[in-house]
PDB file of C-alpha atoms in Angstrom:
ATOM      1  CA  MET A   1       0.000   0.000   0.000  1.00 87.00           C
ATOM      2  CA  GLN A   2       1.622   3.226  -1.161  1.00 94.00           C
ATOM      3  CA  LYS A   3       1.699   6.023   1.400  1.00 97.00           C
ATOM      4  CA  SER A   4       2.672   9.671   1.387  1.00 98.00           C
ATOM      5  CA  PHE A   5       5.544  10.383   3.766  1.00 98.00           C
ATOM      6  CA  PHE A   6       7.848  12.949   5.257  1.00 98.00           C
ATOM      7  CA  MET A   7      11.501  11.992   5.684  1.00 98.00           C
ATOM      8  CA  SER A   8      13.208  12.572   9.011  1.00 98.00           C
ATOM      9  CA  TRP A   9      16.246  14.077   7.335  1.00 98.00           C
ATOM     10  CA  SER A  10      19.716  14.377   8.870  1.00 96.00           C
ATOM     11  CA  GLY A  11      21.434  15.208   5.606  1.00 97.00           C
ATOM     12  CA  GLY A  12      23.632  12.138   6.092  1.00 96.00           C
ATOM     13  CA  LYS A  13      23.983   8.612   4.744  1.00 96.00           C
ATOM     14  CA  ASP A  14      21.374   6.671   6.752  1.00 96.00           C
ATOM     15  CA  SER A  15      18.478   9.033   6.089  1.00 97.00           C
ATOM     16  CA  ALA A  16      19.474   9.201   2.403  1.00 98.00           C
ATOM     17  CA  LEU A  17      19.444   5.408   2.008  1.00 98.00           C
ATOM     18  CA  ALA A  18      16.183   5.066   3.965  1.00 98.00           C
ATOM     19  CA  TYR A  19      14.571   7.721   1.757  1.00 98.00           C
ATOM     20  CA  TYR A  20      15.830   5.980  -1.379  1.00 98.00           C
ATOM     21  CA  ARG A  21      14.402   2.634  -0.294  1.00 98.00           C
ATOM     22  CA  ALA A  22      11.035   4.154   0.652  1.00 98.00           C
ATOM     23  CA  VAL A  23      10.739   5.755  -2.794  1.00 98.00           C
ATOM     24  CA  LEU A  24      11.753   2.522  -4.539  1.00 98.00           C
ATOM     25  CA  GLU A  25       8.938   0.783  -2.640  1.00 97.00           C
ATOM     26  CA  GLY A  26       6.502   3.222  -4.242  1.00 98.00           C
ATOM     27  CA  HIS A  27       5.862   5.557  -1.321  1.00 98.00           C
ATOM     28  CA  VAL A  28       5.428   9.231  -2.157  1.00 98.00           C
ATOM     29  CA  PRO A  29       7.691  11.840  -0.526  1.00 98.00           C
ATOM     30  CA  VAL A  30       6.074  15.104   0.534  1.00 98.00           C
ATOM     31  CA  ALA A  31       8.773  16.877   2.570  1.00 98.00           C
ATOM     32  CA  LEU A  32      12.036  16.564   4.444  1.00 98.00           C
ATOM     33  CA  PHE A  33      11.905  17.309   8.175  1.00 98.00           C
ATOM     34  CA  THR A  34      14.924  18.370  10.223  1.00 97.00           C
ATOM     35  CA  MET A  35      15.284  19.632  13.767  1.00 97.00           C
ATOM     36  CA  PHE A  36      17.543  22.681  14.147  1.00 97.00           C
ATOM     37  CA  GLU A  37      19.154  24.534  17.018  1.00 94.00           C
ATOM     38  CA  LYS A  38      16.818  27.041  18.648  1.00 93.00           C
ATOM     39  CA  ASP A  39      18.509  29.919  16.800  1.00 93.00           C
ATOM     40  CA  GLY A  40      18.102  28.103  13.476  1.00 90.00           C
ATOM     41  CA  SER A  41      21.844  28.233  12.794  1.00 87.00           C
ATOM     42  CA  LYS A  42      22.485  24.542  12.177  1.00 92.00           C
ATOM     43  CA  SER A  43      20.848  21.128  12.346  1.00 94.00           C
ATOM     44  CA  ARG A  44      20.797  19.409  15.720  1.00 89.00           C
ATOM     45  CA  SER A  45      21.853  15.967  14.507  1.00 81.00           C
ATOM     46  CA  HIS A  46      24.741  16.664  12.135  1.00 87.00           C
ATOM     47  CA  GLY A  47      25.480  20.363  12.644  1.00 90.00           C
ATOM     48  CA  LEU A  48      24.804  21.227   8.990  1.00 95.00           C
ATOM     49  CA  PRO A  49      23.945  24.807   7.961  1.00 95.00           C
ATOM     50  CA  LEU A  50      20.464  25.601   6.677  1.00 96.00           C
ATOM     51  CA  ASP A  51      21.535  26.593   3.153  1.00 95.00           C
ATOM     52  CA  VAL A  52      23.320  23.255   2.604  1.00 97.00           C
ATOM     53  CA  MET A  53      20.236  21.303   3.698  1.00 97.00           C
ATOM     54  CA  GLU A  54      17.984  23.479   1.553  1.00 97.00           C
ATOM     55  CA  ALA A  55      20.275  22.749  -1.399  1.00 97.00           C
ATOM     56  CA  GLN A  56      19.862  19.017  -0.744  1.00 98.00           C
ATOM     57  CA  ALA A  57      16.066  19.377  -0.567  1.00 98.00           C
ATOM     58  CA  GLU A  58      15.980  21.472  -3.729  1.00 98.00           C
ATOM     59  CA  ARG A  59      17.837  18.750  -5.636  1.00 98.00           C
ATOM     60  CA  MET A  60      15.289  16.222  -4.360  1.00 98.00           C
ATOM     61  CA  GLY A  61      12.386  18.418  -5.474  1.00 98.00           C
ATOM     62  CA  LEU A  62      11.049  18.698  -1.926  1.00 98.00           C
ATOM     63  CA  PRO A  63      10.469  21.406   0.681  1.00 98.00           C
ATOM     64  CA  LEU A  64      12.605  21.339   3.831  1.00 98.00           C
ATOM     65  CA  VAL A  65      10.505  21.752   6.967  1.00 98.00           C
ATOM     66  CA  ILE A  66      12.438  22.661  10.098  1.00 97.00           C
ATOM     67  CA  GLY A  67      11.661  22.641  13.800  1.00 96.00           C
ATOM     68  CA  LYS A  68      13.701  24.808  16.167  1.00 96.00           C
ATOM     69  CA  ALA A  69      14.321  23.855  19.789  1.00 95.00           C
ATOM     70  CA  ASP A  70      16.845  23.416  22.562  1.00 92.00           C
ATOM     71  CA  TRP A  71      17.008  19.977  24.164  1.00 89.00           C
ATOM     72  CA  ALA A  72      14.417  20.937  26.775  1.00 93.00           C
ATOM     73  CA  GLY A  73      11.821  21.729  24.138  1.00 95.00           C
ATOM     74  CA  TYR A  74      12.902  19.196  21.535  1.00 96.00           C
ATOM     75  CA  GLU A  75      10.251  16.522  22.077  1.00 96.00           C
ATOM     76  CA  LYS A  76       7.359  18.989  22.249  1.00 97.00           C
ATOM     77  CA  GLU A  77       8.461  20.706  19.022  1.00 97.00           C
ATOM     78  CA  PHE A  78       8.974  17.352  17.282  1.00 97.00           C
ATOM     79  CA  ILE A  79       5.458  16.175  18.182  1.00 97.00           C
ATOM     80  CA  GLU A  80       3.929  19.488  17.043  1.00 97.00           C
ATOM     81  CA  GLN A  81       5.642  19.136  13.662  1.00 98.00           C
ATOM     82  CA  LEU A  82       4.358  15.553  13.329  1.00 98.00           C
ATOM     83  CA  LYS A  83       0.819  16.712  14.141  1.00 98.00           C
ATOM     84  CA  SER A  84       1.139  19.403  11.496  1.00 98.00           C
ATOM     85  CA  PHE A  85       2.147  16.813   8.889  1.00 98.00           C
ATOM     86  CA  ARG A  86      -0.779  14.630   9.892  1.00 97.00           C
ATOM     87  CA  GLN A  87      -3.222  17.539   9.543  1.00 97.00           C
ATOM     88  CA  GLU A  88      -1.879  18.084   6.035  1.00 97.00           C
ATOM     89  CA  GLY A  89      -2.749  14.479   5.192  1.00 97.00           C
ATOM     90  CA  VAL A  90       0.774  13.015   5.283  1.00 98.00           C
ATOM     91  CA  GLN A  91       0.390   9.326   6.150  1.00 97.00           C
ATOM     92  CA  MET A  92       3.728   8.348   7.689  1.00 98.00           C
ATOM     93  CA  GLY A  93       7.213   9.347   8.738  1.00 98.00           C
ATOM     94  CA  VAL A  94      10.297   7.538   7.411  1.00 98.00           C
ATOM     95  CA  TYR A  95      13.398   7.183   9.610  1.00 98.00           C
ATOM     96  CA  GLY A  96      16.950   5.990   8.998  1.00 96.00           C
ATOM     97  CA  ASP A  97      17.506   4.098  12.266  1.00 94.00           C
ATOM     98  CA  ILE A  98      19.310   0.764  11.979  1.00 94.00           C
ATOM     99  CA  ASP A  99      19.385  -0.875  15.418  1.00 88.00           C
ATOM    100  CA  LEU A 100      19.297   1.631  18.288  1.00 88.00           C
ATOM    101  CA  GLU A 101      16.381   0.382  20.399  1.00 93.00           C
ATOM    102  CA  ASP A 102      16.184   3.484  22.626  1.00 93.00           C
ATOM    103  CA  HIS A 103      15.781   5.816  19.664  1.00 92.00           C
ATOM    104  CA  LEU A 104      13.239   3.497  18.059  1.00 95.00           C
ATOM    105  CA  LYS A 105      11.171   3.542  21.253  1.00 97.00           C
ATOM    106  CA  TRP A 106      11.322   7.337  21.356  1.00 97.00           C
ATOM    107  CA  ILE A 107      10.201   7.596  17.714  1.00 97.00           C
ATOM    108  CA  GLU A 108       7.365   5.146  18.386  1.00 97.00           C
ATOM    109  CA  LYS A 109       6.286   7.187  21.407  1.00 97.00           C
ATOM    110  CA  VAL A 110       6.223  10.601  19.694  1.00 97.00           C
ATOM    111  CA  SER A 111       4.612   9.141  16.566  1.00 97.00           C
ATOM    112  CA  ALA A 112       1.845   7.591  18.673  1.00 97.00           C
ATOM    113  CA  GLU A 113       1.237  10.913  20.418  1.00 96.00           C
ATOM    114  CA  ALA A 114       0.891  12.605  17.033  1.00 96.00           C
ATOM    115  CA  GLY A 115      -1.173   9.774  15.517  1.00 96.00           C
ATOM    116  CA  MET A 116       1.423   9.279  12.793  1.00 97.00           C
ATOM    117  CA  LYS A 117       2.443   5.964  11.227  1.00 97.00           C
ATOM    118  CA  LEU A 118       6.157   5.259  10.854  1.00 96.00           C
ATOM    119  CA  PHE A 119       8.487   3.229   8.652  1.00 98.00           C
ATOM    120  CA  HIS A 120      12.104   2.156   9.236  1.00 97.00           C
ATOM    121  CA  PRO A 121      13.419   0.787   5.895  1.00 97.00           C
ATOM    122  CA  LEU A 122      16.881  -0.060   7.299  1.00 97.00           C
ATOM    123  CA  TRP A 123      15.858  -1.569  10.635  1.00 96.00           C
ATOM    124  CA  GLN A 124      17.879  -4.599  11.820  1.00 94.00           C
ATOM    125  CA  GLU A 125      19.778  -5.016   8.561  1.00 94.00           C
ATOM    126  CA  PRO A 126      23.510  -5.845   8.659  1.00 91.00           C
ATOM    127  CA  ARG A 127      25.370  -2.567   8.926  1.00 89.00           C
ATOM    128  CA  LYS A 128      28.122  -3.474   6.504  1.00 89.00           C
ATOM    129  CA  SER A 129      25.707  -4.527   3.755  1.00 93.00           C
ATOM    130  CA  LEU A 130      23.827  -1.222   4.115  1.00 95.00           C
ATOM    131  CA  LEU A 131      27.062   0.709   3.643  1.00 94.00           C
ATOM    132  CA  GLN A 132      28.027  -1.377   0.629  1.00 94.00           C
ATOM    133  CA  GLU A 133      24.582  -0.729  -0.860  1.00 97.00           C
ATOM    134  CA  LEU A 134      25.104   2.997  -0.321  1.00 97.00           C
ATOM    135  CA  VAL A 135      28.408   2.883  -2.203  1.00 97.00           C
ATOM    136  CA  ASP A 136      27.126   0.553  -4.943  1.00 97.00           C
ATOM    137  CA  GLU A 137      24.090   2.767  -5.628  1.00 98.00           C
ATOM    138  CA  GLY A 138      26.348   5.756  -6.274  1.00 98.00           C
ATOM    139  CA  PHE A 139      25.830   7.837  -3.141  1.00 98.00           C
ATOM    140  CA  LYS A 140      28.650  10.140  -2.102  1.00 98.00           C
ATOM    141  CA  ALA A 141      28.833  10.453   1.684  1.00 97.00           C
ATOM    142  CA  VAL A 142      31.616  12.505   3.271  1.00 98.00           C
ATOM    143  CA  ILE A 143      32.610  12.327   6.955  1.00 97.00           C
ATOM    144  CA  THR A 144      32.142  15.792   8.485  1.00 96.00           C
ATOM    145  CA  VAL A 145      32.099  15.142  12.255  1.00 95.00           C
ATOM    146  CA  VAL A 146      34.416  12.860  14.251  1.00 96.00           C
ATOM    147  CA  ASP A 147      34.383  11.969  17.951  1.00 96.00           C
ATOM    148  CA  VAL A 148      38.141  12.003  18.603  1.00 96.00           C
ATOM    149  CA  GLU A 149      37.722   9.929  21.761  1.00 95.00           C
ATOM    150  CA  ARG A 150      36.673   7.033  19.520  1.00 93.00           C
ATOM    151  CA  MET A 151      38.392   7.591  16.191  1.00 95.00           C
ATOM    152  CA  ASP A 152      41.156   9.634  14.579  1.00 95.00           C
ATOM    153  CA  GLU A 153      40.326  13.022  13.103  1.00 94.00           C
ATOM    154  CA  ARG A 154      42.249  12.063   9.950  1.00 96.00           C
ATOM    155  CA  PHE A 155      38.972  10.528   8.769  1.00 97.00           C
ATOM    156  CA  LEU A 156      37.406  13.989   8.401  1.00 97.00           C
ATOM    157  CA  GLY A 157      36.701  14.697   4.747  1.00 97.00           C
ATOM    158  CA  ARG A 158      36.933  11.047   3.687  1.00 97.00           C
ATOM    159  CA  GLU A 159      34.331   9.869   1.200  1.00 97.00           C
ATOM    160  CA  PHE A 160      32.665   6.509   1.796  1.00 95.00           C
ATOM    161  CA  SER A 161      34.038   3.669  -0.309  1.00 96.00           C
ATOM    162  CA  SER A 162      34.503  -0.081   0.062  1.00 95.00           C
ATOM    163  CA  GLU A 163      38.078   0.659   1.163  1.00 96.00           C
ATOM    164  CA  LEU A 164      36.961   3.075   3.882  1.00 96.00           C
ATOM    165  CA  ILE A 165      34.423   0.565   5.223  1.00 94.00           C
ATOM    166  CA  GLU A 166      37.171  -2.089   5.504  1.00 95.00           C
ATOM    167  CA  GLU A 167      39.585   0.403   7.077  1.00 95.00           C
ATOM    168  CA  LEU A 168      37.110   1.452   9.781  1.00 94.00           C
ATOM    169  CA  GLU A 169      36.164  -2.152  10.578  1.00 92.00           C
ATOM    170  CA  ALA A 170      39.828  -3.200  10.793  1.00 94.00           C
ATOM    171  CA  LEU A 171      40.282  -0.516  13.468  1.00 93.00           C
ATOM    172  CA  GLY A 172      37.257  -1.799  15.402  1.00 92.00           C
ATOM    173  CA  ILE A 173      35.177   1.279  14.545  1.00 92.00           C
ATOM    174  CA  ASP A 174      31.489   0.817  13.715  1.00 90.00           C
ATOM    175  CA  ALA A 175      31.510   1.770  10.033  1.00 90.00           C
ATOM    176  CA  CYS A 176      27.906   2.997  10.339  1.00 91.00           C
ATOM    177  CA  GLY A 177      28.742   5.332  13.205  1.00 90.00           C
ATOM    178  CA  GLU A 178      25.476   4.352  14.902  1.00 83.00           C
ATOM    179  CA  GLU A 179      26.753   5.305  18.358  1.00 82.00           C
ATOM    180  CA  GLY A 180      27.789   8.778  17.209  1.00 86.00           C
ATOM    181  CA  GLU A 181      31.402   7.985  16.342  1.00 93.00           C
ATOM    182  CA  PHE A 182      31.050  10.198  13.277  1.00 95.00           C
ATOM    183  CA  HIS A 183      28.498  11.917  11.033  1.00 95.00           C
ATOM    184  CA  THR A 184      28.311  12.355   7.271  1.00 96.00           C
ATOM    185  CA  VAL A 185      26.843  14.661   4.655  1.00 97.00           C
ATOM    186  CA  ILE A 186      25.378  13.311   1.416  1.00 98.00           C
ATOM    187  CA  ILE A 187      26.484  15.378  -1.570  1.00 98.00           C
ATOM    188  CA  ASP A 188      25.505  13.184  -4.529  1.00 98.00           C
ATOM    189  CA  GLY A 189      23.494  10.100  -5.391  1.00 98.00           C
ATOM    190  CA  PRO A 190      20.403   8.788  -7.168  1.00 98.00           C
ATOM    191  CA  ILE A 191      18.037  10.860  -4.998  1.00 98.00           C
ATOM    192  CA  PHE A 192      19.430  14.143  -6.401  1.00 98.00           C
ATOM    193  CA  VAL A 193      18.899  15.631  -9.865  1.00 98.00           C
ATOM    194  CA  GLU A 194      22.461  16.994  -9.643  1.00 98.00           C
ATOM    195  CA  PRO A 195      25.275  17.008  -7.056  1.00 98.00           C
ATOM    196  CA  VAL A 196      25.003  19.370  -4.085  1.00 98.00           C
ATOM    197  CA  PRO A 197      27.656  22.071  -4.702  1.00 97.00           C
ATOM    198  CA  VAL A 198      29.481  22.125  -1.378  1.00 97.00           C
ATOM    199  CA  VAL A 199      32.978  23.092  -0.351  1.00 96.00           C
ATOM    200  CA  PHE A 200      34.703  21.944   2.819  1.00 97.00           C
ATOM    201  CA  GLY A 201      36.356  24.555   4.996  1.00 95.00           C
ATOM    202  CA  GLU A 202      38.137  24.731   8.333  1.00 95.00           C
ATOM    203  CA  ARG A 203      38.351  22.011  10.958  1.00 95.00           C
ATOM    204  CA  VAL A 204      36.671  23.245  14.136  1.00 94.00           C
ATOM    205  CA  GLU A 205      37.152  21.883  17.668  1.00 94.00           C
ATOM    206  CA  ALA A 206      34.014  21.414  19.774  1.00 91.00           C
ATOM    207  CA  GLY A 207      34.903  19.485  22.934  1.00 94.00           C
ATOM    208  CA  GLN A 208      35.560  15.865  21.961  1.00 95.00           C
ATOM    209  CA  TYR A 209      34.378  16.517  18.390  1.00 95.00           C
ATOM    210  CA  ARG A 210      36.194  17.767  15.323  1.00 95.00           C
ATOM    211  CA  ILE A 211      33.895  19.306  12.744  1.00 95.00           C
ATOM    212  CA  LEU A 212      34.658  19.930   9.092  1.00 96.00           C
ATOM    213  CA  GLU A 213      32.890  23.074   7.934  1.00 96.00           C
ATOM    214  CA  VAL A 214      30.442  22.441   5.085  1.00 97.00           C
ATOM    215  CA  LYS A 215      29.465  25.410   2.929  1.00 96.00           C
ATOM    216  CA  LEU A 216      27.626  25.993  -0.297  1.00 95.00           C
ATOM    217  CA  GLN A 217      29.906  26.864  -3.167  1.00 91.00           C
ATOM    218  CA  SER A 218      29.863  30.559  -4.030  1.00 78.00           C
ATOM    219  CA  GLU A 219      28.281  31.347  -7.402  1.00 59.00           C
ATOM    220  CA  GLU A 220      30.806  34.119  -8.042  1.00 49.00           C
TER     221      GLU A 220
END
């Protein structure tokens, strides 16, 4: 049964692959949904700037809907956005979770409160095979955030490939980064009509994290 859906969009690899699978199954995308910092400066999950995420959405032919909140108001804002989608007739939310039970339970809880169905296209699949699918399907995912307590910052700026997957696994690092070891940005792939024109800037320290600045390319 085909359903209309919004995509819980991080701008990274897991949400991109989940979106791709949902569309291949015949479901109809209506919007991307991302939670941002309260000041609207960057996304809460991956720290991406608004213009980069809007450029992704534009190349997917979809509007980007954002919620703004600090952690204290996050759940309330998330539920309000889900209720808004439901009132507009959107039938379900699609999420890129793979195997984190706590996050799944939270998504189930807020979705129930909003009366919204949900779909996890990647749930409980082998992590390595998901990554290989991402690479094989032509997605370009670049590592933009690294937790230096768990992996070396030399991985910043690396694009996902079969070689990178093997390298991470050989070091005992979860190549999916499910526990927050790293985050990615998707800059090309079959979900876009053209690549997202980004440039990578400075490396910024933020506590235990090293962040690679992601900016839209200047049209000058």
